[in-house]
Amino acid sequence: MEVIKMELMKADVTVIGGGIAGICAAIAAARQGLLVSLINDRPVLGGNASSEVRVHINGSAYLGNSPSYYAREGGLVEELKLKIFHYNPLYNKKLMLSLSDTVLLDMVYDEPNISLFLNTCVHETGMENGRIKWVEGLQLASERKFRFESPTYIDCSGDGIVGYQAGAHFRWGREAKHEYQEELAPEVADHYTMGDTILFQARDVNYSVPYKRPGFAYDITKLEFFDSIRKGLNHRSFPRKINGLGGLWWLEYGGHMDIIKNNEDIALELRKLVYGIWDYIKNSGEFDDVDNLILDYVCPIPGKRESRRFIGEHMLSQNDLTTKTHFEDAVSVGGWYMDLHANKGIYDEGPATAWNFVPGLYNIPFRSLFSRNIPNLMFAGRNISATHVAFGSTRVMATCGCMGQAVGTAAALCVKYDTDPAAIVKAHMGELQAQLLRDGQTIVGLQEPLDPYFADGLTIRASSQRSYEQLHPTEEISLEKALCLVLPIQTPVVESVQIKIKNRSEHSETLQVKLFGGDRKENYIPTSELKGYNLVISAGHDDWITLDLSCKKPEDDKIYIVLEGTADLAVYGNEEKMTGAVSFLYKPEEPSRLKKLNKSICFKDLLPSLDMYNPANVVNGFSRPYGLPNGWISERTEGQEWLEFGFASPKNLDEIHLVFNSQLNLEHFDDPIEPLIQDYDVTLTLEDGSESEIKVRGNYLSLNKHQVHAQAVTQIRFDFCATYGSPYYEVFAVKLFAPNNAK
């Protein structure tokens, strides 16, 4: 009998797990020049985001409801989300998900430094002197056996199979409240985790299709939780429309069991529930328009939420998220609520989950992404060093992908300096953070200053500049519910602003004005009342009025103007968004949870006048709004606009990066990303008067990198030709990089 021969695969780093975290880790490492072995135990990439499991890639934007507003992650997660949307605009409707698999495969196959091993299960890990020496994997369908060797290993497998086999310290279940002083933790530690869910897809086939419940499935009308879901209690409710239904997230089970050991039992229980639920939908007579629906797809494997969590040099906890601990080794962000699901899932008598508030973006430290006792082991995804409570926020896939980019980039420094992750924290964090920022990673509060080589003698001009006012009122917005207009402010004091208001009654009405300041530049949260007063609006008034602001610039560089009135009072607004200036519905009982208005309150004549969208903003070191909008915006136009960089002396230029506005306030996209710049030209003028040009058509990414390798550049001109619908051109950042030997 032939024995399967072991094949040796050597690389600079081995990444275990092909979910979003593993993909980002592998691509980040490969783009830094490392040879990467990427191992995935499934036939497709994406993990819970794949067509097998079908969960959306959510993250710090919290479904577009983050109090940080401009909260969607940058970097590789942004790149893959924009690529998925570009090639598969139906993704957010959970259709054509196989195309999303293809996008992820294409991103990996596009990296020549990555060797991808699908359908390969890691079953053994070899150790030498306390370090991982190798991991072995079996590719069942091909009957091939591999041994993977590299100096560094990144476990993105979710369950942490390599770390577990290597003996890495880990936690399981819920920590006690006293361990990390977490208000949301139980008094006594236990082994409860969050459970699994199997999603499914319903589809209309335009003719009547009967359904007969299979013998193994439950008659859910006889189960103990039936009355609860029928009445829509505890977050467990059926949607009004079943066609296109992409599953029920609350159909969860297994958190009270060993989520790994009992995996197959949990999967069977979920299948019994899914097919029983579908029987109820189709045959109970309580749902309209279901005759033509079929159960088009049932995920073959459960989507798993939680199992092992490794212990790093720092265990991220609830207080790190709520007080936003400052980390010198910050490498990525999170922002999803602490979303803690019921221990027993569908069989739990309490709510399906508890949405515990997180005050916007927070940073995640590198020390939570490597093992405290296995020197050459890093991890990213749902197995990072975080308590159960903090994990409720960090576990979502976009956040996991950002952590993957961080450890993949760190792996390159481990190779460069022949060292381990712990040494990177002590000696090379600045270099790691600089590279992450260069690649678009979001780290709250960190700037990426322009190299002095380019800054010396630099002049920046633009064809036009948007004025800081929101004119053209097109609709009335009632003040029956309080509204909040948030205005970023540059000057030390602010005096007044005009808004247009209408009194629709035949008698005078009182407008209540309250001014607030905030204390976090990344947030849109009013935290301290500065002043308040009332204005009498005469009967039939329909014009601009002046609001007295007269206050010092708040700590977060924003003034919050709260307007309260009656149903007869209305302010004027429009649907035109202005980056930085944001309008909300204001809830005084929950001031930190401002609700989007999806309209903009019109304003003008802000005093003192502000130069908010100056072209010089594109080199201020920020690539997104942070306190101020931090970008250049052209005047309203139907034609071309331009930016122009001039140098006092010729410069050698290696790379140019452009960062455009891709609507960072959204989690997902259903419509064209209107402000994104689609077509543009870059023209380099050299010392001898010659020119070289780069033409870009059909761009769909926010971060655009151009290798130019040009000598003696005297001028760079950017001509912008088309957006995806916005009448303004917006550029957050222009980054210039010189060859290493240029200075």
JSON list of N, CA and C in Angstrom, two decimals, residues 672-694:
[
{"chain": "A", "resi": 672, "resn": "PRO", "atom": "N", "xyz": [-24.51, 53.72, -5.94]},
{"chain": "A", "resi": 672, "resn": "PRO", "atom": "CA", "xyz": [-23.16, 54.20, -6.28]},
{"chain": "A", "resi": 672, "resn": "PRO", "atom": "C", "xyz": [-22.58, 55.06, -5.17]},
{"chain": "A", "resi": 673, "resn": "ILE", "atom": "N", "xyz": [-21.28, 54.96, -4.96]},
{"chain": "A", "resi": 673, "resn": "ILE", "atom": "CA", "xyz": [-20.59, 55.77, -3.94]},
{"chain": "A", "resi": 673, "resn": "ILE", "atom": "C", "xyz": [-20.30, 57.11, -4.59]},
{"chain": "A", "resi": 674, "resn": "GLU", "atom": "N", "xyz": [-21.25, 58.02, -4.50]},
{"chain": "A", "resi": 674, "resn": "GLU", "atom": "CA", "xyz": [-21.26, 59.23, -5.32]},
{"chain": "A", "resi": 674, "resn": "GLU", "atom": "C", "xyz": [-20.00, 60.08, -5.21]},
{"chain": "A", "resi": 675, "resn": "PRO", "atom": "N", "xyz": [-19.44, 60.35, -4.02]},
{"chain": "A", "resi": 675, "resn": "PRO", "atom": "CA", "xyz": [-18.27, 61.24, -3.98]},
{"chain": "A", "resi": 675, "resn": "PRO", "atom": "C", "xyz": [-16.96, 60.59, -4.41]},
{"chain": "A", "resi": 676, "resn": "LEU", "atom": "N", "xyz": [-16.95, 59.29, -4.62]},
{"chain": "A", "resi": 676, "resn": "LEU", "atom": "CA", "xyz": [-15.70, 58.63, -5.01]},
{"chain": "A", "resi": 676, "resn": "LEU", "atom": "C", "xyz": [-15.27, 59.10, -6.41]},
{"chain": "A", "resi": 677, "resn": "ILE", "atom": "N", "xyz": [-14.00, 59.44, -6.55]},
{"chain": "A", "resi": 677, "resn": "ILE", "atom": "CA", "xyz": [-13.50, 59.92, -7.83]},
{"chain": "A", "resi": 677, "resn": "ILE", "atom": "C", "xyz": [-13.24, 58.73, -8.75]},
{"chain": "A", "resi": 678, "resn": "GLN", "atom": "N", "xyz": [-13.86, 58.78, -9.92]},
{"chain": "A", "resi": 678, "resn": "GLN", "atom": "CA", "xyz": [-13.84, 57.67, -10.86]},
{"chain": "A", "resi": 678, "resn": "GLN", "atom": "C", "xyz": [-12.73, 57.80, -11.90]},
{"chain": "A", "resi": 679, "resn": "ASP", "atom": "N", "xyz": [-12.57, 58.99, -12.46]},
{"chain": "A", "resi": 679, "resn": "ASP", "atom": "CA", "xyz": [-11.60, 59.22, -13.53]},
{"chain": "A", "resi": 679, "resn": "ASP", "atom": "C", "xyz": [-10.68, 60.39, -13.16]},
{"chain": "A", "resi": 680, "resn": "TYR", "atom": "N", "xyz": [-9.38, 60.18, -13.35]},
{"chain": "A", "resi": 680, "resn": "TYR", "atom": "CA", "xyz": [-8.44, 61.27, -13.09]},
{"chain": "A", "resi": 680, "resn": "TYR", "atom": "C", "xyz": [-7.14, 61.01, -13.82]},
{"chain": "A", "resi": 681, "resn": "ASP", "atom": "N", "xyz": [-6.36, 62.09, -13.96]},
{"chain": "A", "resi": 681, "resn": "ASP", "atom": "CA", "xyz": [-5.04, 62.02, -14.59]},
{"chain": "A", "resi": 681, "resn": "ASP", "atom": "C", "xyz": [-4.01, 62.58, -13.62]},
{"chain": "A", "resi": 682, "resn": "VAL", "atom": "N", "xyz": [-2.81, 62.00, -13.64]},
{"chain": "A", "resi": 682, "resn": "VAL", "atom": "CA", "xyz": [-1.68, 62.51, -12.86]},
{"chain": "A", "resi": 682, "resn": "VAL", "atom": "C", "xyz": [-0.58, 62.87, -13.86]},
{"chain": "A", "resi": 683, "resn": "THR", "atom": "N", "xyz": [-0.13, 64.11, -13.82]},
{"chain": "A", "resi": 683, "resn": "THR", "atom": "CA", "xyz": [0.93, 64.56, -14.74]},
{"chain": "A", "resi": 683, "resn": "THR", "atom": "C", "xyz": [2.13, 65.02, -13.93]},
{"chain": "A", "resi": 684, "resn": "LEU", "atom": "N", "xyz": [3.28, 64.42, -14.21]},
{"chain": "A", "resi": 684, "resn": "LEU", "atom": "CA", "xyz": [4.54, 64.82, -13.57]},
{"chain": "A", "resi": 684, "resn": "LEU", "atom": "C", "xyz": [5.33, 65.67, -14.55]},
{"chain": "A", "resi": 685, "resn": "THR", "atom": "N", "xyz": [5.76, 66.84, -14.08]},
{"chain": "A", "resi": 685, "resn": "THR", "atom": "CA", "xyz": [6.65, 67.68, -14.87]},
{"chain": "A", "resi": 685, "resn": "THR", "atom": "C", "xyz": [8.06, 67.58, -14.30]},
{"chain": "A", "resi": 686, "resn": "LEU", "atom": "N", "xyz": [9.01, 67.27, -15.16]},
{"chain": "A", "resi": 686, "resn": "LEU", "atom": "CA", "xyz": [10.39, 67.08, -14.72]},
{"chain": "A", "resi": 686, "resn": "LEU", "atom": "C", "xyz": [11.21, 68.35, -14.95]},
{"chain": "A", "resi": 687, "resn": "GLU", "atom": "N", "xyz": [12.40, 68.36, -14.39]},
{"chain": "A", "resi": 687, "resn": "GLU", "atom": "CA", "xyz": [13.26, 69.54, -14.43]},
{"chain": "A", "resi": 687, "resn": "GLU", "atom": "C", "xyz": [13.58, 69.97, -15.85]},
{"chain": "A", "resi": 688, "resn": "ASP", "atom": "N", "xyz": [13.68, 69.01, -16.76]},
{"chain": "A", "resi": 688, "resn": "ASP", "atom": "CA", "xyz": [14.02, 69.35, -18.14]},
{"chain": "A", "resi": 688, "resn": "ASP", "atom": "C", "xyz": [12.81, 69.77, -18.96]},
{"chain": "A", "resi": 689, "resn": "GLY", "atom": "N", "xyz": [11.64, 69.88, -18.33]},
{"chain": "A", "resi": 689, "resn": "GLY", "atom": "CA", "xyz": [10.43, 70.31, -19.02]},
{"chain": "A", "resi": 689, "resn": "GLY", "atom": "C", "xyz": [9.60, 69.18, -19.59]},
{"chain": "A", "resi": 690, "resn": "SER", "atom": "N", "xyz": [10.11, 67.96, -19.58]},
{"chain": "A", "resi": 690, "resn": "SER", "atom": "CA", "xyz": [9.34, 66.82, -20.09]},
{"chain": "A", "resi": 690, "resn": "SER", "atom": "C", "xyz": [8.25, 66.43, -19.09]},
{"chain": "A", "resi": 691, "resn": "GLU", "atom": "N", "xyz": [7.27, 65.69, -19.59]},
{"chain": "A", "resi": 691, "resn": "GLU", "atom": "CA", "xyz": [6.15, 65.28, -18.76]},
{"chain": "A", "resi": 691, "resn": "GLU", "atom": "C", "xyz": [5.90, 63.78, -18.89]},
{"chain": "A", "resi": 692, "resn": "SER", "atom": "N", "xyz": [5.39, 63.20, -17.82]},
{"chain": "A", "resi": 692, "resn": "SER", "atom": "CA", "xyz": [4.89, 61.83, -17.86]},
{"chain": "A", "resi": 692, "resn": "SER", "atom": "C", "xyz": [3.49, 61.83, -17.26]},
{"chain": "A", "resi": 693, "resn": "GLU", "atom": "N", "xyz": [2.63, 61.00, -17.81]},
{"chain": "A", "resi": 693, "resn": "GLU", "atom": "CA", "xyz": [1.22, 61.06, -17.42]},
{"chain": "A", "resi": 693, "resn": "GLU", "atom": "C", "xyz": [0.70, 59.68, -17.05]},
{"chain": "A", "resi": 694, "resn": "ILE", "atom": "N", "xyz": [-0.15, 59.64, -16.03]},
{"chain": "A", "resi": 694, "resn": "ILE", "atom": "CA", "xyz": [-0.87, 58.43, -15.63]},
{"chain": "A", "resi": 694, "resn": "ILE", "atom": "C", "xyz": [-2.35, 58.73, -15.80]}
]
